[in-house]
PDB file of C-alpha atoms in Angstrom:
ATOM      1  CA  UNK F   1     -26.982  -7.106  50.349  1.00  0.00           C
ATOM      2  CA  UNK F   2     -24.555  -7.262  53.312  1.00  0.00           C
ATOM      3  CA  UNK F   3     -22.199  -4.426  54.310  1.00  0.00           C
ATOM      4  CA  UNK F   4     -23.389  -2.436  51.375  1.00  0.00           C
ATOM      5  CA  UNK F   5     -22.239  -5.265  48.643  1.00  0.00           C
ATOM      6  CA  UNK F   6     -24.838  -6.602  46.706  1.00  0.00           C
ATOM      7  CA  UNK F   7     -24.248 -10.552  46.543  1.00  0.00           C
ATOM      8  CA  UNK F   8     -25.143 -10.614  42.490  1.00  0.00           C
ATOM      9  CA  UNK F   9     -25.409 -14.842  43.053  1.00  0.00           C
ATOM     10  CA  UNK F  10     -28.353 -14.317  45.612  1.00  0.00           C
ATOM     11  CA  UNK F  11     -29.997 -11.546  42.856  1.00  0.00           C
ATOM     12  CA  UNK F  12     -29.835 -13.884  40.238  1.00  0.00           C
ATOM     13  CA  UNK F  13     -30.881 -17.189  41.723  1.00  0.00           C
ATOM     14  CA  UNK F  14     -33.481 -15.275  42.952  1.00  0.00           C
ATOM     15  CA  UNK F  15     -34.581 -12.976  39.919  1.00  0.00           C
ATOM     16  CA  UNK F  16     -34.253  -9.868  41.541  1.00  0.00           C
ATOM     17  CA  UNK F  17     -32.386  -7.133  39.191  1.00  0.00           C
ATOM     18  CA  UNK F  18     -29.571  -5.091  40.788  1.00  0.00           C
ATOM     19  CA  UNK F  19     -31.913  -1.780  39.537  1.00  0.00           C
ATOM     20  CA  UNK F  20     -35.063  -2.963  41.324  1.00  0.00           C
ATOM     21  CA  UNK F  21     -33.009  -2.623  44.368  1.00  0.00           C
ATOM     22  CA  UNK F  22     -30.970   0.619  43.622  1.00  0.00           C
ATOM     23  CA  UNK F  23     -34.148   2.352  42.905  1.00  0.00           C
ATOM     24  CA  UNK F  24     -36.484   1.079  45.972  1.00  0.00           C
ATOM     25  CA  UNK F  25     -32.776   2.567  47.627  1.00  0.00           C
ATOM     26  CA  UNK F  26     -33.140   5.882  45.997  1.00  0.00           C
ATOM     27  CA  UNK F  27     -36.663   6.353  46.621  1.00  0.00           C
ATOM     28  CA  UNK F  28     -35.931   5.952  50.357  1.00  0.00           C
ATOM     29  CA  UNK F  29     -33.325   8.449  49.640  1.00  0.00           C
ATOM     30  CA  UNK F  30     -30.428   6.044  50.496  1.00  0.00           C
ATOM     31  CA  UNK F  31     -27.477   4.766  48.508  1.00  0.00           C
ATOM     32  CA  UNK F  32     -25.755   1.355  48.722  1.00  0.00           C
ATOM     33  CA  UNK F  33     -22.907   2.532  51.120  1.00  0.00           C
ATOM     34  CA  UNK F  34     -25.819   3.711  53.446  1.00  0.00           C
ATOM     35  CA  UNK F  35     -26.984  -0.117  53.869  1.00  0.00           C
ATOM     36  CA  UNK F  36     -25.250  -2.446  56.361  1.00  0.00           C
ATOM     37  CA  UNK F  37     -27.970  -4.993  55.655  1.00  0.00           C
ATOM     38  CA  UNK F  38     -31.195  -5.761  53.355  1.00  0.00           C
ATOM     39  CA  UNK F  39     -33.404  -8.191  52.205  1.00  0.00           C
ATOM     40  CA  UNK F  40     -36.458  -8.767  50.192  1.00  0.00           C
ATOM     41  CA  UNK F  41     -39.493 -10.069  52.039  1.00  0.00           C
ATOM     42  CA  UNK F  42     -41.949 -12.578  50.777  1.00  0.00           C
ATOM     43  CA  UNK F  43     -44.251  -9.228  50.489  1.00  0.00           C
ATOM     44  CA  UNK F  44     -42.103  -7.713  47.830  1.00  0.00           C
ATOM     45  CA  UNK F  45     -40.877  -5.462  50.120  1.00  0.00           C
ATOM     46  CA  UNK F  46     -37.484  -4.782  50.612  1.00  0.00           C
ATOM     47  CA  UNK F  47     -36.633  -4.115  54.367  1.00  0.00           C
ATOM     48  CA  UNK F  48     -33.152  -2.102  55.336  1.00  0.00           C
ATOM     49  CA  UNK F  49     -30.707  -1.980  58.302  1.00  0.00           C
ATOM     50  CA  UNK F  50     -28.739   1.105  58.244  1.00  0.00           C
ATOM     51  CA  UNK F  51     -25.242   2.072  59.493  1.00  0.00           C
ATOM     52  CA  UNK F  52     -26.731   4.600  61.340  1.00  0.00           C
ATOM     53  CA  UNK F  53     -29.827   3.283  63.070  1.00  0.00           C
ATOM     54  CA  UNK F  54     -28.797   4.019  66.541  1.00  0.00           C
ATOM     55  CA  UNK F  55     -29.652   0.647  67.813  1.00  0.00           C
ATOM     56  CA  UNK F  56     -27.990   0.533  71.306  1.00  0.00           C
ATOM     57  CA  UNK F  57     -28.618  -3.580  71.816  1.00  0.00           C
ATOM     58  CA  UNK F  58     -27.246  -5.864  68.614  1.00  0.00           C
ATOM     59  CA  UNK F  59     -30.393  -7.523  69.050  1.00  0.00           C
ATOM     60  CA  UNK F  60     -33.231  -5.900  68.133  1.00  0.00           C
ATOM     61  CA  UNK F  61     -36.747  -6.309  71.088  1.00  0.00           C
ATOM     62  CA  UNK F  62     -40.401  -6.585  69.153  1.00  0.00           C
TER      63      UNK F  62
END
């Protein structure tokens, strides 16, 4: 998902359903407008970037 789009050729080559997604969204209490960026990790998990995460720098320190 970029820019809250899903990209429905990256879900299917990669067998990931468009609900899978909405509801790990919902249960995070988000919504696909909220999302500037996601991806699923080789976890299983799916990790977000928000519009509104406040990052000052566009390049986040660890």
């Amino acid at each position: 998902m970029i820019d809250g789009q899903l990209l429905h050729e990256t879900l299917n080559s990669n067998h990931i359903p468009e609900s899978w997604i909405l509801s790990q969204l919902k249960a995070r209490g988000k919504k696909l407008e909220d999302v500037f960026y996601a991806v699923k990790g080789s976890n299983g998990q799916l990790y977000v970037d928000d519009y509104k995460d406040n990052i000052r720098h566009p390049v986040d320190v660890e």
